[in-house]
Coordinates of C-alpha atoms in Angstrom, one line a residue:
Chain A
X1 CA 0.1 0.0 0.1
X2 CA 2.7 2.5 0.8
X3 CA 4.5 1.7 -1.6
X4 CA 4.8 4.8 -4.1
X5 CA 6.0 5.5 -7.9
X6 CA 7.9 8.4 -7.4
X7 CA 9.6 8.7 -11.0
X8 CA 5.7 8.6 -12.8
X9 CA 4.3 11.6 -12.6
X10 CA 0.9 11.1 -11.0
X11 CA -2.1 12.4 -13.0
X12 CA -4.4 12.7 -9.9
X13 CA -8.1 11.6 -9.8
X14 CA -9.2 14.9 -11.1
X15 CA -6.4 16.4 -13.1
X16 CA -7.7 17.9 -16.5
X17 CA -6.4 15.1 -18.8
X18 CA -6.0 16.1 -22.5
X19 CA -3.9 19.1 -21.9
X20 CA -0.6 17.2 -21.1
X21 CA -1.3 14.6 -23.4
X22 CA 1.1 13.9 -26.7
X23 CA 0.1 14.4 -29.5
X24 CA 1.0 11.0 -31.0
X25 CA 0.6 9.6 -34.4
X26 CA 0.6 13.3 -36.1
X27 CA 3.6 12.3 -38.9
X28 CA 1.8 8.5 -39.3
X29 CA -0.3 7.8 -42.1
X30 CA -4.0 8.0 -40.9
X31 CA -5.7 5.0 -39.0
X32 CA -8.6 4.3 -41.1
X33 CA -9.5 0.8 -39.7
X34 CA -9.2 2.0 -36.1
X35 CA -11.4 4.9 -37.4
X36 CA -14.0 2.6 -39.1
X37 CA -14.0 -0.1 -35.7
X38 CA -14.5 3.1 -34.0
X39 CA -17.6 4.1 -35.7
X40 CA -18.6 0.5 -35.4
X41 CA -18.7 0.4 -32.1
X42 CA -20.5 3.9 -31.6
X43 CA -23.4 2.4 -33.5
X44 CA -23.5 0.0 -30.8
X45 CA -23.7 2.0 -28.1
X46 CA -25.8 4.7 -29.8
X47 CA -28.6 2.4 -30.9
X48 CA -29.9 1.3 -28.2
X49 CA -29.9 4.6 -26.5
X50 CA -31.5 6.0 -29.7
X51 CA -34.0 3.6 -29.4
X52 CA -34.8 4.0 -25.7
X53 CA -35.0 7.6 -26.5
X54 CA -37.4 7.5 -29.6
X55 CA -39.5 4.7 -27.9
X56 CA -40.3 7.0 -24.4
X57 CA -41.8 10.0 -27.1
X58 CA -44.0 6.7 -29.2
X59 CA -47.6 6.6 -28.5
X60 CA -48.3 3.1 -26.9
X61 CA -50.6 2.6 -29.7
X62 CA -48.0 3.0 -32.4
X63 CA -45.8 0.9 -30.7
X64 CA -46.9 -2.6 -32.0
X65 CA -47.0 -1.2 -36.0
X66 CA -43.9 1.1 -36.1
X67 CA -40.8 0.6 -37.3
X68 CA -38.6 0.1 -34.2
X69 CA -35.8 2.2 -35.4
X70 CA -37.4 5.5 -37.5
X71 CA -38.9 8.2 -34.8
X72 CA -42.1 8.4 -34.5
X73 CA -44.3 10.4 -36.9
X74 CA -46.1 12.5 -34.3
X75 CA -44.1 12.4 -30.7
X76 CA -46.3 12.6 -27.7
X77 CA -44.9 12.9 -23.7
X78 CA -48.1 11.0 -22.9
X79 CA -45.6 7.9 -21.6
X80 CA -43.7 10.6 -19.4
X81 CA -46.8 12.0 -17.9
X82 CA -48.1 8.6 -17.1
X83 CA -44.9 7.6 -15.1
X84 CA -45.0 11.3 -13.5
X85 CA -48.5 10.4 -12.3
X86 CA -47.4 6.9 -11.3
X87 CA -45.9 8.2 -8.1
X88 CA -42.3 8.8 -10.0
X89 CA -42.1 11.8 -7.8
X90 CA -42.1 10.2 -4.9
X91 CA -39.3 7.4 -6.1
X92 CA -37.4 10.0 -7.3
X93 CA -37.3 11.9 -3.7
X94 CA -36.5 8.4 -1.9
X95 CA -33.6 8.0 -4.5
X96 CA -32.5 11.6 -3.7
X97 CA -32.6 11.1 0.3
X98 CA -31.0 7.6 0.0
X99 CA -28.2 8.9 -2.4
X100 CA -27.3 12.4 -0.5
X101 CA -27.5 11.1 3.0
X102 CA -25.3 7.8 2.2
X103 CA -22.4 10.0 0.7
X104 CA -22.5 12.9 2.9
X105 CA -22.2 10.4 5.7
X106 CA -19.8 7.7 4.0
X107 CA -17.5 10.6 3.1
X108 CA -17.2 12.3 6.5
X109 CA -16.7 9.4 8.2
X110 CA -14.1 8.3 5.5
X111 CA -12.2 11.4 5.5
X112 CA -12.1 11.2 9.3
X113 CA -10.3 7.9 9.4
X114 CA -8.4 8.7 6.4
X115 CA -6.5 11.4 8.3
X116 CA -5.9 9.2 11.5
X117 CA -4.6 6.4 8.9
X118 CA -2.4 8.7 7.6
X119 CA -1.2 10.6 10.5
X120 CA -0.9 7.7 13.2
X121 CA 0.9 4.8 13.9
X122 CA -0.6 3.3 16.0
X123 CA -0.9 -0.8 15.8
X124 CA -5.1 -0.3 15.9
X125 CA -4.9 2.6 13.0
X126 CA -3.2 0.4 10.5
X127 CA -5.2 -3.0 11.3
X128 CA -8.3 -1.0 10.7
X129 CA -6.5 -0.2 7.2
X130 CA -6.0 -3.8 6.7
X131 CA -9.3 -4.7 7.3
X132 CA -10.7 -1.6 5.3
X133 CA -8.4 -2.8 2.5
X134 CA -9.7 -6.6 3.0
X135 CA -12.9 -5.1 2.7
X136 CA -12.3 -4.5 -1.0
X137 CA -12.1 -8.1 -2.3
X138 CA -15.0 -9.1 0.3
X139 CA -18.2 -9.8 -2.6
X140 CA -20.8 -7.7 -0.4
X141 CA -23.7 -8.8 -2.3
X142 CA -22.9 -11.9 0.1
X143 CA -24.2 -10.0 2.5
X144 CA -28.0 -9.3 1.7
X145 CA -29.6 -12.2 3.4
X146 CA -28.1 -11.7 7.2
X147 CA -28.5 -8.1 6.5
X148 CA -32.4 -8.8 5.6
X149 CA -32.2 -10.7 9.0
X150 CA -30.5 -8.1 11.2
X151 CA -32.1 -5.5 9.7
X152 CA -35.3 -7.4 10.4
X153 CA -34.6 -7.9 14.2
X154 CA -34.1 -3.9 14.9
X155 CA -37.2 -2.7 13.0
X156 CA -34.8 -1.1 10.2
X157 CA -36.6 -3.6 6.9
X158 CA -38.3 -1.5 4.1
X159 CA -37.4 1.5 5.8
X160 CA -34.6 4.3 3.6
X161 CA -32.2 4.1 6.9
X162 CA -32.1 0.2 5.9
X163 CA -30.9 0.8 2.6
X164 CA -28.8 3.5 3.8
X165 CA -26.4 2.2 6.4
X166 CA -25.2 -0.6 4.6
X167 CA -25.1 1.4 1.6
X168 CA -22.7 3.4 3.6
X169 CA -20.7 0.4 5.1
X170 CA -20.2 -0.8 1.4
X171 CA -18.7 2.7 0.3
X172 CA -16.3 3.1 3.3
X173 CA -13.5 1.1 2.2
X174 CA -12.8 2.7 -1.3
X175 CA -13.7 6.1 -0.4
X176 CA -11.1 5.6 2.6
X177 CA -8.5 4.2 0.2
X178 CA -8.5 7.0 -2.2
X179 CA -8.9 9.6 0.4
X180 CA -5.8 8.0 2.4
X181 CA -3.8 8.0 -1.0
X182 CA -4.6 11.5 -1.6
X183 CA -3.8 12.9 1.6
X184 CA -0.5 10.8 2.1
X185 CA 0.9 13.3 -0.5
X186 CA 0.6 16.2 1.4
X187 CA 3.5 17.0 3.0
X188 CA 4.1 15.9 6.7
X189 CA 5.6 19.1 7.1
X190 CA 2.5 21.3 6.7
X191 CA 0.8 19.0 9.4
X192 CA 3.6 19.7 12.2
X193 CA 3.9 23.2 11.5
X194 CA 0.4 23.9 11.6
X195 CA 0.9 21.5 15.1
X196 CA 3.5 23.7 16.2
X197 CA 1.2 27.1 15.9
X198 CA -0.9 25.4 18.2
X199 CA -3.8 24.5 15.8
X200 CA -6.3 21.4 16.8
X201 CA -6.9 18.8 14.2
X202 CA -10.4 19.9 13.7
X203 CA -8.6 23.1 12.4
X204 CA -5.8 20.9 10.3
X205 CA -8.8 19.2 8.8
X206 CA -10.9 22.3 7.7
X207 CA -7.9 24.8 6.9
X208 CA -5.2 22.0 5.4
X209 CA -6.8 18.7 4.4
X210 CA -10.5 19.9 3.1
X211 CA -8.8 22.3 0.7
X212 CA -6.2 20.4 -0.4
X213 CA -8.3 17.0 -0.6
X214 CA -11.1 18.4 -2.6
X215 CA -10.3 17.0 -5.9
X216 CA -10.6 13.6 -3.8
X217 CA -13.3 14.2 -2.4
X218 CA -15.2 15.3 -5.2
X219 CA -14.1 12.1 -7.2
X220 CA -15.2 9.9 -4.5
X221 CA -18.2 12.1 -3.9
X222 CA -19.1 11.5 -7.5
X223 CA -18.4 7.6 -7.6
X224 CA -20.5 7.0 -4.2
X225 CA -23.3 9.0 -5.3
X226 CA -23.4 7.0 -8.8
X227 CA -23.0 3.7 -7.1
X228 CA -26.1 4.2 -4.6
X229 CA -28.2 6.2 -7.0
X230 CA -28.1 2.9 -9.2
X231 CA -28.2 0.3 -6.6
X232 CA -30.8 -2.4 -7.0
X233 CA -30.1 -5.5 -5.0
X234 CA -30.1 -3.7 -1.5
X235 CA -33.5 -2.1 -2.0
X236 CA -34.9 -4.9 -3.7
X237 CA -34.3 -7.5 -0.9
X238 CA -34.1 -4.4 2.0
X239 CA -37.4 -2.5 1.2
X240 CA -41.2 -3.6 0.1
X241 CA -43.5 -0.8 0.3
X242 CA -44.1 1.6 -2.5
X243 CA -43.5 4.7 -0.1
X244 CA -39.9 3.3 0.7
X245 CA -39.4 2.4 -3.4
X246 CA -36.4 3.9 -5.0
X247 CA -35.9 4.8 -8.7
X248 CA -33.8 1.4 -9.8
X249 CA -36.7 -0.6 -8.0
X250 CA -39.2 1.6 -9.6
X251 CA -38.1 1.0 -13.0
X252 CA -38.2 -2.5 -11.9
X253 CA -41.9 -2.2 -10.9
X254 CA -43.3 -0.1 -13.7
X255 CA -42.2 -2.8 -16.2
X256 CA -44.4 -5.2 -14.5
X257 CA -46.9 -2.8 -14.0
X258 CA -46.8 -1.3 -17.5
X259 CA -45.5 -4.4 -19.5
X260 CA -47.5 -3.8 -21.9
X261 CA -47.0 -0.3 -22.2
X262 CA -42.9 -0.1 -23.6
X263 CA -42.9 3.5 -24.3
X264 CA -44.0 4.3 -20.6
X265 CA -41.5 2.1 -19.1
X266 CA -38.8 3.4 -21.5
X267 CA -40.1 6.9 -20.6
X268 CA -39.0 5.9 -16.7
X269 CA -35.7 4.9 -17.8
X270 CA -34.9 7.9 -19.4
X271 CA -36.1 10.4 -16.4
X272 CA -34.3 7.8 -13.8
X273 CA -31.1 8.8 -15.7
X274 CA -32.0 12.3 -16.3
X275 CA -29.9 13.8 -13.3
X276 CA -26.7 12.0 -14.1
X277 CA -27.1 12.9 -17.9
X278 CA -27.4 16.5 -16.5
X279 CA -24.2 16.0 -14.5
X280 CA -22.4 14.7 -17.2
X281 CA -23.3 17.5 -20.0
X282 CA -22.3 19.7 -17.2
X283 CA -19.2 18.0 -15.4
X284 CA -17.9 15.2 -17.8
X285 CA -14.6 15.6 -16.6
X286 CA -15.6 15.3 -13.0
X287 CA -17.8 12.5 -13.5
X288 CA -15.5 10.5 -15.2
X289 CA -12.7 10.9 -13.1
X290 CA -15.1 10.2 -10.1
X291 CA -15.7 6.9 -11.9
X292 CA -12.5 5.7 -12.2
X293 CA -11.3 7.2 -8.6
X294 CA -13.0 3.8 -7.9
X295 CA -11.0 1.5 -10.1
X296 CA -9.2 0.3 -7.1
X297 CA -11.5 -1.4 -5.8
Chain B
X1 CA 2.7 -0.9 5.1
X2 CA 5.4 -0.3 6.9
X3 CA 7.0 3.5 6.9
X4 CA 4.6 6.3 6.7
X5 CA 5.8 9.1 3.9
X6 CA 4.9 11.9 6.1
X7 CA 7.3 12.7 9.1
X8 CA 9.3 9.8 10.0
X9 CA 10.7 11.5 13.0
X10 CA 9.7 10.9 16.8
X11 CA 7.6 13.4 17.3
X12 CA 4.9 12.3 14.8
X13 CA 3.0 10.4 17.6
X14 CA 2.9 13.2 19.4
X15 CA 1.0 14.9 17.2
X16 CA -1.2 12.4 15.8
X17 CA -4.4 13.2 15.9
X18 CA -6.7 10.6 18.2
X19 CA -7.2 7.1 17.2
X20 CA -11.1 7.8 17.9
X21 CA -11.7 9.9 14.8
X22 CA -11.3 6.0 13.0
X23 CA -14.3 4.8 15.2
X24 CA -17.2 6.1 13.4
X25 CA -16.2 4.5 9.8
X26 CA -14.8 1.5 11.6
X27 CA -18.0 0.7 13.7
X28 CA -20.4 1.2 10.5
X29 CA -18.3 -1.3 8.4
X30 CA -17.8 -3.5 11.0
X31 CA -21.9 -3.9 12.0
X32 CA -23.0 -3.9 8.2
X33 CA -20.0 -5.2 6.6
X34 CA -18.2 -7.8 8.4
X35 CA -20.5 -8.8 11.4
X36 CA -22.8 -9.8 8.1
X37 CA -20.5 -12.5 6.9
X38 CA -20.4 -14.1 10.4
X39 CA -24.0 -14.0 10.4
X40 CA -24.4 -15.6 7.1
X41 CA -22.1 -18.4 8.7
X42 CA -24.6 -18.7 11.4
X43 CA -27.7 -18.6 9.4
X44 CA -26.2 -21.1 7.2
X45 CA -26.9 -23.9 10.0
X46 CA -30.5 -23.0 10.6
X47 CA -33.4 -23.6 8.7
X48 CA -35.3 -20.3 8.1
X49 CA -38.1 -19.0 6.1
X50 CA -38.1 -15.6 6.6
X51 CA -41.0 -15.3 8.6
X52 CA -41.1 -17.4 11.8
X53 CA -37.6 -17.5 13.8
X54 CA -34.6 -19.3 12.4
X55 CA -34.2 -22.7 13.7
X56 CA -30.9 -24.6 14.3
X57 CA -30.4 -27.7 12.0
X58 CA -26.9 -28.1 11.7
X59 CA -25.0 -29.1 8.5
X60 CA -28.3 -30.2 6.5
X61 CA -28.4 -27.0 4.5
X62 CA -24.5 -27.7 3.3
X63 CA -25.3 -31.7 2.7
X64 CA -28.6 -30.3 0.8
X65 CA -26.7 -27.1 -1.1
X66 CA -23.3 -29.2 -1.6
X67 CA -25.4 -32.2 -3.2
X68 CA -27.9 -30.0 -5.6
X69 CA -26.9 -29.9 -9.1
X70 CA -28.4 -26.7 -9.1
X71 CA -25.5 -25.2 -7.0
X72 CA -22.9 -27.1 -9.1
X73 CA -24.7 -25.4 -12.7
X74 CA -24.6 -21.9 -11.0
X75 CA -21.3 -22.0 -10.4
X76 CA -20.4 -23.3 -14.0
X77 CA -22.2 -20.5 -15.3
X78 CA -20.6 -17.9 -13.1
X79 CA -17.2 -19.1 -14.4
X80 CA -18.3 -18.9 -18.0
X81 CA -19.3 -15.2 -17.3
X82 CA -16.2 -14.9 -15.7
X83 CA -13.9 -16.1 -18.4
X84 CA -16.3 -14.9 -21.3
X85 CA -16.5 -11.4 -20.0
X86 CA -13.2 -11.0 -19.7
X87 CA -12.2 -12.5 -23.4
X88 CA -14.9 -10.1 -24.5
X89 CA -14.1 -7.2 -22.6
X90 CA -10.4 -7.0 -22.3
X91 CA -9.4 -6.9 -26.2
X92 CA -12.3 -4.1 -26.7
X93 CA -11.9 -2.0 -24.0
X94 CA -8.1 -1.8 -24.4
X95 CA -8.8 -0.9 -28.2
X96 CA -11.2 1.8 -27.2
X97 CA -9.0 3.2 -24.3
X98 CA -5.8 3.5 -27.1
X99 CA -8.4 4.8 -29.7
X100 CA -9.5 7.5 -27.5
X101 CA -6.6 8.3 -25.8
X102 CA -6.0 9.9 -29.5
X103 CA -6.2 13.6 -29.6
X104 CA -7.7 13.7 -32.5
X105 CA -10.9 15.9 -32.5
X106 CA -13.5 13.0 -34.2
X107 CA -12.2 10.8 -31.2
X108 CA -12.6 13.2 -28.4
X109 CA -16.3 13.5 -29.6
X110 CA -16.6 9.9 -30.1
X111 CA -15.3 9.1 -26.8
X112 CA -18.0 11.5 -25.1
X113 CA -20.6 9.3 -26.7
X114 CA -19.1 6.0 -25.9
X115 CA -19.4 6.4 -22.3
X116 CA -23.1 7.2 -21.7
X117 CA -24.2 3.8 -21.0
X118 CA -22.1 4.5 -17.4
X119 CA -24.9 7.0 -16.5
X120 CA -27.6 3.9 -17.2
X121 CA -28.4 1.9 -13.9
X122 CA -28.4 -1.7 -14.3
X123 CA -31.8 -1.8 -14.3
X124 CA -32.2 0.6 -17.0
X125 CA -29.9 -0.9 -18.9
X126 CA -31.7 -4.3 -18.5
X127 CA -35.3 -3.2 -19.2
X128 CA -34.0 -1.4 -22.9
X129 CA -32.2 -4.3 -23.8
X130 CA -35.6 -6.2 -23.1
X131 CA -37.5 -4.4 -25.3
X132 CA -34.8 -4.4 -27.7
X133 CA -34.3 -7.8 -28.1
X134 CA -38.0 -8.5 -28.4
X135 CA -38.7 -11.2 -31.3
X136 CA -41.6 -9.3 -32.5
X137 CA -40.9 -5.3 -31.5
X138 CA -37.8 -5.3 -31.2
X139 CA -34.6 -4.2 -33.2
X140 CA -34.7 -7.7 -35.2
X141 CA -38.1 -6.8 -37.3
X142 CA -36.5 -3.2 -37.8
X143 CA -33.6 -4.2 -40.2
X144 CA -36.1 -7.2 -41.4
X145 CA -33.4 -9.6 -41.0
X146 CA -34.8 -13.0 -39.4
X147 CA -31.5 -13.6 -37.9
X148 CA -31.8 -11.0 -35.5
X149 CA -35.7 -11.9 -34.9
X150 CA -34.8 -14.8 -32.6
X151 CA -36.2 -15.3 -29.1
X152 CA -32.7 -14.2 -27.5
X153 CA -33.8 -14.3 -24.0
X154 CA -36.0 -17.6 -24.5
X155 CA -33.2 -20.0 -26.0
X156 CA -31.3 -21.2 -23.3
X157 CA -28.8 -21.9 -25.9
X158 CA -28.4 -18.3 -26.2
X159 CA -29.2 -16.3 -23.4
X160 CA -26.1 -17.0 -21.5
X161 CA -24.2 -15.2 -24.5
X162 CA -26.9 -12.4 -24.8
X163 CA -26.4 -11.9 -21.2
X164 CA -22.8 -11.3 -21.5
X165 CA -23.2 -9.2 -24.3
X166 CA -25.2 -6.9 -22.5
X167 CA -22.7 -7.1 -19.3
X168 CA -20.5 -6.1 -21.9
X169 CA -22.2 -3.2 -23.1
X170 CA -22.6 -2.0 -19.8
X171 CA -18.9 -2.1 -18.4
X172 CA -16.9 -1.9 -21.6
X173 CA -17.1 2.0 -21.3
X174 CA -15.7 2.0 -17.7
X175 CA -13.0 -0.5 -18.4
X176 CA -12.2 1.8 -21.5
X177 CA -11.6 4.7 -19.1
X178 CA -9.3 3.3 -17.0
X179 CA -7.4 2.1 -20.7
X180 CA -7.6 5.6 -21.7
X181 CA -5.6 7.2 -18.7
X182 CA -3.3 4.6 -18.9
X183 CA -2.4 5.4 -22.7
X184 CA -2.0 9.0 -22.0
X185 CA 0.7 8.1 -19.9
X186 CA 2.8 6.1 -22.2
X187 CA 5.4 8.3 -22.9
X188 CA 5.6 9.7 -26.3
X189 CA 9.0 9.1 -26.8
X190 CA 8.7 5.6 -27.0
X191 CA 6.4 6.0 -29.9
X192 CA 8.5 8.4 -31.5
X193 CA 11.7 6.3 -31.1
X194 CA 9.8 3.1 -32.6
X195 CA 8.8 5.3 -35.5
X196 CA 12.2 6.2 -36.4
X197 CA 13.5 2.3 -36.3
X198 CA 10.4 1.9 -38.7
X199 CA 8.2 0.2 -36.7
X200 CA 4.5 0.0 -37.8
X201 CA 1.3 0.8 -36.2
X202 CA 0.3 -2.9 -35.6
X203 CA 4.2 -3.5 -34.2
X204 CA 4.1 -0.3 -32.1
X205 CA 0.6 -1.6 -30.6
X206 CA 2.1 -4.9 -29.5
X207 CA 5.3 -3.7 -28.1
X208 CA 5.2 -0.5 -26.4
X209 CA 1.4 -0.3 -25.8
X210 CA 0.3 -3.4 -24.5
X211 CA 3.7 -4.0 -22.3
X212 CA 2.9 -0.1 -20.9
X213 CA -0.6 -0.8 -20.0
X214 CA 0.5 -4.0 -18.0
X215 CA -0.7 -2.6 -14.6
X216 CA -3.7 -1.5 -16.1
X217 CA -4.4 -4.8 -17.7
X218 CA -4.1 -6.5 -14.3
X219 CA -6.3 -3.5 -12.5
X220 CA -9.1 -3.9 -15.2
X221 CA -8.8 -7.4 -15.4
X222 CA -9.2 -8.1 -11.3
X223 CA -12.5 -5.7 -11.4
X224 CA -14.0 -7.7 -13.9
X225 CA -13.3 -11.0 -12.3
X226 CA -14.5 -10.2 -9.4
X227 CA -17.3 -8.2 -10.9
X228 CA -18.8 -10.8 -13.0
X229 CA -18.6 -13.4 -10.1
X230 CA -20.8 -11.2 -7.8
X231 CA -22.9 -9.8 -10.7
X232 CA -26.4 -9.6 -10.3
X233 CA -28.6 -6.5 -11.4
X234 CA -28.5 -6.9 -15.3
X235 CA -29.4 -10.8 -14.9
X236 CA -32.2 -10.5 -12.7
X237 CA -33.5 -8.0 -14.5
X238 CA -33.1 -9.4 -17.9
X239 CA -34.1 -13.1 -17.0
X240 CA -34.4 -13.9 -13.3
X241 CA -32.3 -16.6 -14.2
X242 CA -34.4 -18.4 -17.0
X243 CA -35.1 -19.8 -19.0
X244 CA -35.3 -22.8 -16.7
X245 CA -31.6 -22.5 -14.8
X246 CA -30.0 -21.5 -18.5
X247 CA -28.7 -17.9 -16.3
X248 CA -29.3 -18.7 -12.9
X249 CA -25.6 -17.8 -12.1
X250 CA -24.2 -18.0 -8.4
X251 CA -25.9 -14.3 -6.5
X252 CA -29.0 -15.3 -8.4
X253 CA -29.1 -18.7 -7.1
X254 CA -28.5 -17.2 -3.6
X255 CA -31.2 -14.7 -4.0
X256 CA -33.6 -17.2 -5.9
X257 CA -33.2 -20.1 -3.3
X258 CA -33.5 -17.4 -0.8
X259 CA -36.3 -15.0 -1.3
X260 CA -38.3 -17.0 -3.9
X261 CA -38.2 -20.1 -2.6
X262 CA -37.8 -19.3 0.9
X263 CA -35.1 -21.1 1.8
X264 CA -32.7 -18.6 3.8
X265 CA -30.9 -21.4 5.6
X266 CA -29.7 -22.6 2.1
X267 CA -29.1 -19.3 0.5
X268 CA -26.6 -18.3 3.7
X269 CA -24.7 -21.8 2.5
X270 CA -24.6 -20.1 -1.3
X271 CA -23.6 -16.8 0.3
X272 CA -20.7 -18.1 2.2
X273 CA -19.6 -19.6 -0.4
X274 CA -19.9 -16.5 -2.5
X275 CA -17.5 -14.9 0.0
X276 CA -15.1 -18.0 -0.2
X277 CA -14.8 -17.8 -3.8
X278 CA -14.6 -14.2 -4.1
X279 CA -11.5 -14.1 -1.6
X280 CA -10.1 -16.5 -2.9
X281 CA -10.0 -15.1 -6.4
X282 CA -8.9 -12.0 -5.0
X283 CA -6.0 -13.4 -3.0
X284 CA -5.2 -15.4 -6.5
X285 CA -5.5 -12.1 -8.6
X286 CA -3.4 -10.1 -6.3
X287 CA -0.6 -12.5 -5.5
X288 CA -0.2 -13.0 -9.3
X289 CA -0.4 -9.3 -9.9
X290 CA 0.2 -7.6 -6.7
X291 CA -2.0 -5.4 -4.9
X292 CA 0.4 -2.6 -4.2
X293 CA 0.9 -2.0 -7.9
X294 CA -2.9 -2.6 -8.6
X295 CA -3.9 0.4 -5.8
X296 CA -0.7 2.5 -6.7
X297 CA -2.4 2.5 -10.1
X298 CA -5.4 3.7 -9.6
X299 CA -4.4 6.9 -8.6
X300 CA -3.1 8.0 -11.5
X301 CA -6.2 6.6 -13.3

């Protein structure tokens, strides 16, 4: 863990990538085969996305008669209306609550832990860090049955808190790992001189760690938020009632409920992806670096 | 794990923050991630339907589950998904990563579109493909090619490969991102030297790009293998393990045994198997590759 590769320039998680990159093959022949393959792959990616979009604005009656790849002749938003009228708002709010609560608590407790892990040499702290690292390798899917049992015992089954608590636990190892790797690079002298000046650890966290670790914090926030927003298994097992339904589960339910109304199901898909699409459009670089931040998992 | 880079002098302990600050993270992690593993082991020795209280029944679940051909079918399917996912995803992700690392403008535009699947949830992707693969109203009908109008998800001989394809569709963008970040860190001087030596594009790819991406290959492969073992969401929404047992992978077998067949004791046996296999796989992969390298790699991503 503590092995560092000093020679390699470290392009930090949120560093802007393209600027520094080499202009590599400029004086080579154009790569026609590569370009062609690139366009073919684009088709494989885009066709399903395009299909989702055009189907969501197709009238239900036209779905069975149209050509699935042509845009509808008279686009309609009736499917969206149906979805919004079917409790979508509620599920959306639930997802927001679960996601925000999870990421805020995860990042807060992980930041504290990471700070201690970097700055302390106590055996106990080292052992804790090793346990988190081990946590990266444990398939947490295997915990759904015991969680179902434990949360049932304490009355948290079918509550949003019942999704949030395990989600936090699942997110902690990778969040701590990323933050530790980042805080380690803050020169030790900075901590020491602040201590000499009589700063408390609270002050050091607020005035030194927080500002310097901002890119890493942004990355883990995004990474954790995406995982929780899209999480399916925990809500599936740990909730039941409609009032505690989150979006991925709602999609799955819409699919059963609207089984013959494919446009409505796909309209729900579009609506559920909208917040992240907006994030993708306004902050693609941060989103992308947030995604790869979890690669150590 | 031994030496910290900060300071290193004896004063460090005096200025170290209170150990208590790790408590919140540690407690949450222990209670909701580690203790459940022990509880799973405990539950595997009980008979439990999820409604009444669990009753101790010794090793009965273990004998039943380890003698059940469905368990071996699930293990075999999960093994196939791991292998085929790796074979499909690794070369494509590597090529796309290297392709999008290039500076040409059209590649930048393409890569923005390539990463679109990243914003969709597994449930959303599975639902979209379910509609798209419909033999009567899906893509096949549109193009008028009978070969494409198969009952993709209903044919037990095809369905596993369809599932592997959809998983690849979801995850190749993520792995491409890793390779893109890796490829951008290859020193351009290596390529310039190779070009002076008259090495062609293919030659450069195999003797510079691939060896330079070795660490990324290790990271990406580890994530892929462990991820494939535990993969649940897409398969559940697409097929629910069917038709028959054709896509009942290990995690699905666990879920269906527990919550559809109400045999949570038996499902706990499968949960324990999942943990053991997952840990062994991760251990083998890190032993083979070096966990340190894998972790220092992710910082550069």
